[in-house]
Tab-separated table of C-alpha atoms in Angstrom:
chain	number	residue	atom	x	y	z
A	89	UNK	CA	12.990	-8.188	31.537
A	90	UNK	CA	15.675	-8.510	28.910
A	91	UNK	CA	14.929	-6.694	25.408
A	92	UNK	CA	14.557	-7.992	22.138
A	93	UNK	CA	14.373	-5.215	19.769
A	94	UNK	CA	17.489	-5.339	17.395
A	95	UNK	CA	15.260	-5.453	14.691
A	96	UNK	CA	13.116	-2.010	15.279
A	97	UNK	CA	16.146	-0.475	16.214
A	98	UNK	CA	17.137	2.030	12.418
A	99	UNK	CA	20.815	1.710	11.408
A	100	UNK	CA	21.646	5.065	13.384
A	101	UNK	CA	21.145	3.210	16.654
A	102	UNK	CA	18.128	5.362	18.261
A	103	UNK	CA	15.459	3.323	18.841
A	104	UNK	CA	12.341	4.344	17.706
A	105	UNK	CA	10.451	6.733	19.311
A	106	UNK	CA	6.667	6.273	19.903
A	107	UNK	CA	4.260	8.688	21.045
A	108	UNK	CA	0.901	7.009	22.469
A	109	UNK	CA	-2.545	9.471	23.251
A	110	UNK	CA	-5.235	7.884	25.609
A	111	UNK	CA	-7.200	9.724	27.758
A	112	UNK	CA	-6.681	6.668	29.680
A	113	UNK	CA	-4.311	6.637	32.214
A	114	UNK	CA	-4.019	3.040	33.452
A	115	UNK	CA	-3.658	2.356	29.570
A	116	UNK	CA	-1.145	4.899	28.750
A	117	UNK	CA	1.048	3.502	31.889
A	118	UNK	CA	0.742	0.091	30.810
A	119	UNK	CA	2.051	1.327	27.490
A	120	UNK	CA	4.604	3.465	28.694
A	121	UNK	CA	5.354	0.486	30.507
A	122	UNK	CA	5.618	-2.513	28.226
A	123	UNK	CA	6.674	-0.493	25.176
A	124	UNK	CA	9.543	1.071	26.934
A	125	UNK	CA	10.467	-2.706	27.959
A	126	UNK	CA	10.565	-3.908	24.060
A	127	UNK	CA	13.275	-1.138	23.382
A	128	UNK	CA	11.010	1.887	21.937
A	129	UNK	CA	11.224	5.238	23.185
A	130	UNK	CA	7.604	6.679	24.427
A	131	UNK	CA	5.931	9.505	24.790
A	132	UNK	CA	2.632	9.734	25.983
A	133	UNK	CA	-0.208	12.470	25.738
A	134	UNK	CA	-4.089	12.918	27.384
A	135	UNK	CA	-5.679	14.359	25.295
A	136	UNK	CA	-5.357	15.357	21.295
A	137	UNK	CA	-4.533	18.767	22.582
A	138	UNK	CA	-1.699	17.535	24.412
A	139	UNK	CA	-0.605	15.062	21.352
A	140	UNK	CA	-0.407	18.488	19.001
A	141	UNK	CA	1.665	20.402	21.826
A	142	UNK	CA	3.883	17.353	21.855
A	143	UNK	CA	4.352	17.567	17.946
A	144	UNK	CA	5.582	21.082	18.116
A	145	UNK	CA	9.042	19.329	19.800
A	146	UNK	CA	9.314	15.590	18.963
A	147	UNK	CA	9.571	13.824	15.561
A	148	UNK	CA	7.505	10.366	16.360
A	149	UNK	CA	8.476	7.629	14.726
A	150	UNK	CA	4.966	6.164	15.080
A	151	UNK	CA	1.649	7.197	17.080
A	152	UNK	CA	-0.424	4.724	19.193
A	153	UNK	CA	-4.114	7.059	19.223
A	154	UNK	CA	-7.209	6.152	20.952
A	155	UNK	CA	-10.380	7.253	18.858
A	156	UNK	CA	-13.127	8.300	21.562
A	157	UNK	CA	-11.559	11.134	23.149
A	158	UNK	CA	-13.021	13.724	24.585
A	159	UNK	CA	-12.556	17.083	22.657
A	160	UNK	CA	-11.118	16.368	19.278
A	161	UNK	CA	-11.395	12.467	18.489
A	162	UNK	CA	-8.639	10.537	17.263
A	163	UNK	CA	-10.259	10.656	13.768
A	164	UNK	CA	-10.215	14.079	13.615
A	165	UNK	CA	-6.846	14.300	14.504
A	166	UNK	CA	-5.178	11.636	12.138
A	167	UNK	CA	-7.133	13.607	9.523
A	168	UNK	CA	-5.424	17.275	10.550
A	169	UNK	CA	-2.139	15.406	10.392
A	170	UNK	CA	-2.624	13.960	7.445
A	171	UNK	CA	-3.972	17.308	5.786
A	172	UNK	CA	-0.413	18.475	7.212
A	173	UNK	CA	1.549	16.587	5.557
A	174	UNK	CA	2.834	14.279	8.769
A	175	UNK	CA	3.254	10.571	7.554
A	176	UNK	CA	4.127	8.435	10.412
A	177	UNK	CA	2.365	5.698	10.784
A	178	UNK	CA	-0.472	5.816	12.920
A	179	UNK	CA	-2.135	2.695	14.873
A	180	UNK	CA	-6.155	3.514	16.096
A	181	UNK	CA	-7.171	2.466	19.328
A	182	UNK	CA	-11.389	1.934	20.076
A	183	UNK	CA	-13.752	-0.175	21.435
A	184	UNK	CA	-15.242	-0.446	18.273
A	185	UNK	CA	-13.435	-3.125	16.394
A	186	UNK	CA	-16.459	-3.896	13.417
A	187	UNK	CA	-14.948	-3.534	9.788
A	188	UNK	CA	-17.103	-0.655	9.271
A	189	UNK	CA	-15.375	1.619	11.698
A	190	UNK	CA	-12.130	0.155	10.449
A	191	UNK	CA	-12.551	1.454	7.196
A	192	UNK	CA	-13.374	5.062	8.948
A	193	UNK	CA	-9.887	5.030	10.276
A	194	UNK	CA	-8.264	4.312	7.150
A	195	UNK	CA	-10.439	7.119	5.033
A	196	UNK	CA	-9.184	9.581	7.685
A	197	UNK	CA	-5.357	8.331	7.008
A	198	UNK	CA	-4.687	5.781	9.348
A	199	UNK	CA	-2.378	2.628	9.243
A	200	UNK	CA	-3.956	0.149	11.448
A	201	UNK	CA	-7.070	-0.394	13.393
A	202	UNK	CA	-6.682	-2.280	16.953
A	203	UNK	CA	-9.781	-3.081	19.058
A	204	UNK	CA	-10.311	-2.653	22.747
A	205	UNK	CA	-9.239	-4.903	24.466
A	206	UNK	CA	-6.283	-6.073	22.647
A	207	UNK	CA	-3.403	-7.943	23.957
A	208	UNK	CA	-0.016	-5.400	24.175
A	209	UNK	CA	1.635	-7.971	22.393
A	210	UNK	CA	-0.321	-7.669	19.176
A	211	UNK	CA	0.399	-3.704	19.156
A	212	UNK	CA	3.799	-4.388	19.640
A	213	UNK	CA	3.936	-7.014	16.645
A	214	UNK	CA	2.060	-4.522	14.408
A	215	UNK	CA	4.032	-1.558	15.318
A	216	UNK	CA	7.134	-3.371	14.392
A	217	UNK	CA	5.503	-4.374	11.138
A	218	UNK	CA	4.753	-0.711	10.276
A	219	UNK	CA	8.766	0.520	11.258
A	220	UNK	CA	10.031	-2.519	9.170
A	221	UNK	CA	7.839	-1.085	6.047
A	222	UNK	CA	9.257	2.391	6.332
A	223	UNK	CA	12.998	0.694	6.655
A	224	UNK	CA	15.518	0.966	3.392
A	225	UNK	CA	14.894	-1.937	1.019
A	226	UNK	CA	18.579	-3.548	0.433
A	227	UNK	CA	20.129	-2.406	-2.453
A	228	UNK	CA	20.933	-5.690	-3.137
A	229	UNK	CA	17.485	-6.176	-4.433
A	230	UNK	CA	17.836	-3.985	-7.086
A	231	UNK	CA	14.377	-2.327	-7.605
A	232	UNK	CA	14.585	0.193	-10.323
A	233	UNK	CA	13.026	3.603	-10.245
A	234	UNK	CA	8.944	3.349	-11.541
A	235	UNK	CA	8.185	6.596	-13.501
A	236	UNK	CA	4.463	7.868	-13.097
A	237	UNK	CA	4.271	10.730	-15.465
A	238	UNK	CA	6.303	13.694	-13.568
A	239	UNK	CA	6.675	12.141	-10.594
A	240	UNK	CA	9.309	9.031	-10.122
A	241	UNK	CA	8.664	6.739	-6.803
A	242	UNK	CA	12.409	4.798	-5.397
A	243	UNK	CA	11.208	1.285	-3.931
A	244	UNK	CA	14.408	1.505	-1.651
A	245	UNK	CA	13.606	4.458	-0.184
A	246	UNK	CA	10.247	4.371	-0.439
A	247	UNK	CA	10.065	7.404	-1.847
A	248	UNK	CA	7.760	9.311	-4.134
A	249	UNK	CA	8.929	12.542	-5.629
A	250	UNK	CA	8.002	15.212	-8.209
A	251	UNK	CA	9.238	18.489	-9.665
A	252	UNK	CA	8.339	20.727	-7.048
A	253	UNK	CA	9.307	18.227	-4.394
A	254	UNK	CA	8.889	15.057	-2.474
A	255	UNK	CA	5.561	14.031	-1.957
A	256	UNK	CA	4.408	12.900	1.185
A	257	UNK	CA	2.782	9.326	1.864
A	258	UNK	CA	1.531	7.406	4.801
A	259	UNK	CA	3.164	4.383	5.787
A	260	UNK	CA	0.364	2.278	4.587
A	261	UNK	CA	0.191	4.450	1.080
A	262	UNK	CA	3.989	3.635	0.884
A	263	UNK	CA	3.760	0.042	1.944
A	264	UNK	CA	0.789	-0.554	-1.268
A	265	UNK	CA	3.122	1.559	-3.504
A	266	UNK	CA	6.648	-0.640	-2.491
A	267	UNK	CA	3.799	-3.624	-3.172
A	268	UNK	CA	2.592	-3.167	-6.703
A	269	UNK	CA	6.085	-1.565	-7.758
A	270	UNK	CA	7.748	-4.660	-7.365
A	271	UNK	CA	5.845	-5.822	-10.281
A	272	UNK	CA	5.050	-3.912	-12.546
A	273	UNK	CA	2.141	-3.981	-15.154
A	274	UNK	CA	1.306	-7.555	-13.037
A	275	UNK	CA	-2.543	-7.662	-11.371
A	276	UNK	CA	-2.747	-8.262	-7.192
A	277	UNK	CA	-5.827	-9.658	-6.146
A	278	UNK	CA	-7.109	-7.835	-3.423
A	279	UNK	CA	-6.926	-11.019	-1.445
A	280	UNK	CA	-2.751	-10.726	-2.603
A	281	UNK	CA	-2.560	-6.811	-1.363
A	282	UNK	CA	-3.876	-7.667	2.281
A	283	UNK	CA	-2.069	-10.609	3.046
A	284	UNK	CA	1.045	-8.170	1.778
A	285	UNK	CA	-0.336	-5.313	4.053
A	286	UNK	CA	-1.643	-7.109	6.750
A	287	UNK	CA	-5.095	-6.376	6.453
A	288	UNK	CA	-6.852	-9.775	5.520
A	289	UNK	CA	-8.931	-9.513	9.018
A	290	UNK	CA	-9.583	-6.354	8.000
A	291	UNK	CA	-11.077	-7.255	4.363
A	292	UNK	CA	-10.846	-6.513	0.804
A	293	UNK	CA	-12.781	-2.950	1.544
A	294	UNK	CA	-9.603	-1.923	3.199
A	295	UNK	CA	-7.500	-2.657	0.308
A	296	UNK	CA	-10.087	-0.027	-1.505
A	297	UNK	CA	-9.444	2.693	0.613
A	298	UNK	CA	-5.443	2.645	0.423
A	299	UNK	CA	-5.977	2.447	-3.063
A	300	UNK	CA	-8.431	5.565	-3.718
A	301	UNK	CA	-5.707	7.347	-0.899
A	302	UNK	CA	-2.812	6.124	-3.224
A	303	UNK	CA	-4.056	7.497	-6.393
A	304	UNK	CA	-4.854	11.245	-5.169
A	305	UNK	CA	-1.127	11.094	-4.639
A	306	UNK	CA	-0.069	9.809	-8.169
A	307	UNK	CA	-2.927	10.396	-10.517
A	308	UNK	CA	-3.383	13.411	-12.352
A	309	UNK	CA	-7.168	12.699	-12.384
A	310	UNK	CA	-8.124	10.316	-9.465
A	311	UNK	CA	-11.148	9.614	-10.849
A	312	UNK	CA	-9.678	8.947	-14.608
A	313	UNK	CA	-6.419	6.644	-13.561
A	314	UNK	CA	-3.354	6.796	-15.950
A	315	UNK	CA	-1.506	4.167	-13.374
A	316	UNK	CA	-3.028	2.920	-11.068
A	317	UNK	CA	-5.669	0.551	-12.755
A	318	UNK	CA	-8.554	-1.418	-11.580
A	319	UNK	CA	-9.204	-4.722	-13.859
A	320	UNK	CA	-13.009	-5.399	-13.196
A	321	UNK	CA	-12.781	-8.596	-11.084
A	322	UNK	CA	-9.371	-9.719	-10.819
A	323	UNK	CA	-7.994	-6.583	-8.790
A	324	UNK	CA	-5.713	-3.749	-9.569
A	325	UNK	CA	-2.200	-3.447	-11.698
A	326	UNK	CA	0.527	-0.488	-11.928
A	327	UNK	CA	1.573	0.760	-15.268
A	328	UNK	CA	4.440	2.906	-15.033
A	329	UNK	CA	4.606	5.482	-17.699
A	330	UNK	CA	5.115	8.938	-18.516
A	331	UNK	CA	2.026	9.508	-20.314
C-alpha cells in the first residue's frame, strides 16, 4: 500500500511516533498494522503498566489509550500524565461512546473521545488533526505575542510561558488557546469553538471543560477570571492584559 503522509510528517523528517495501549491484541495489531501503513511510527503497550514502562524510553508524539483496562484504566492514567506534566495529545478508546463519558475523558485531560467500534480511518483523520494543531503556525501569519498578566502565550509556537518557566498545556488546551488568541477581546460562540476544535458531535459541554482546564493554566484565580471571560449567553472572549 503506498503512503500518504507528507503532511504528518514535522519539518525534521521523523515521522511521528505513536504509542497505542489496548489490552486488546487483535486491536493493537490492526493498529500497529494500518498506522504503520499511513507513515507513523508505533509503539504499542498491554496494559497501563506497560504504557508507563514504555514512557521511561520513548517521547510519543501522540497516545491511542483504551479506557476499560484491567488494572489502572485509561482515565486514571491520562490523569497521572497529565498531573506530570506530559502534554501529548491523547485519543480515548471505549465502548462507551454517550456524551457523558466523553466529557469524563476530557476532565481527566484528554484530547479526543473515539467509540468502539470505530472505523481506523476516522482515528487516523483525528490523529492527524491533533499533530497538525501542535505544528508551527507560519510566520507569515504574523500573530503577535498575547500577554496574560506574567505569563505571555506565542500563537506560532503555541506556547505559553511564565517567569519561572514554560507552562505545560495539552494539545486540546493549546488548540482553544491558538483559537481565541487569534482574536482578541472578540466573543466565540461555543457552537464557533467546536467546529474550530472538532468537537461539535461532541457538544457545547465539551467546549466547557477545555475552558475550566484552560483557565487553571492562565488565571490567577480560576474561579475569579482576569482573561478568560464568559459573556452570559453569547460564549466566552480573551482579554489580554497585564492586570
Amino acid at each position: 500500500m503506498a503512503r500518504n503522509h507528507h503532511d504528518i510528517v514535522p519539518e525534521d523528517g521523523m515521522a511521528p511516533h505513536v504509542i497505542v495501549v489496548d489490552d486488546d491484541p487483535r486491536l493493537r495489531r490492526l493498529l500497529q498494522r494500518y498506522l504503520s501503513e499511513q507513515g507513523f511510527r508505533i509503539s504499542v503497550a498491554a496494559s497501563a503498566a506497560e504504557a508507563r514502562q514504555a514512557l521511561q524510553g520513548i517521547q510519543p508524539d501522540a497516545m491511542v489509550l483504551d479506557v476499560t483496562m484491567p488494572g489502572e484504566t485509561g482515565l486514571e492514567l491520562t490523569r497521572a500524565l497529565r498531573e506530570a506534566g506530559q502534554d501529548l495529545p491523547i485519543v480515548l478508546l471505549t465502548a462507551r461512546g454517550e456524551p457523558a463519558d466523553r466529557i469524563s475523558g476530557l476532565e481527566a485531560g484528554a484530547d479526543d473521545y473515539l467509540g468502539k467500534p470505530f472505523e481506523p480511518r476516522e482515528l487516523l483523520l483525528r490523529l492527524k488533526a491533533h499533530l497538525r494543531r501542535l505544528a508551527p503556525v507560519p510566520a507569515s501569519d504574523n500573530l503577535r505575542i498575547i500577554r496574560l498578566g506574567e505569563k505571555e502565550f506565542d500563537p506560532v509556537r503555541a506556547l505559553l510561558s511564565s517567569p519561572a518557566g514554560n507552562v505545560h498545556l495539552t494539545g486540546g488546551e493549546a488548540a482553544l488557546l491558538s483559537v481565541l488568541a487569534r482574536r482578541p477581546n472578540e466573543v466565540f460562540t461555543r457552537e464557533e469553538i467546536a467546529r474550530a476544535l472538532d468537537m461539535a458531535e461532541i457538544g457545547e459541554r465539551a467546549v466547557d471543560v477545555q475552558v475550566t482546564r484552560l483557565r487553571r493554566r492562565i488565571e490567577p484565580d480560576p474561579r475569579e477570571p482576569r482573561f478568560l471571560h464568559t459573556i452570559r449567553g453569547r460564549g466566552y472572549v480573551l482579554k489580554p492584559g497585564v492586570q
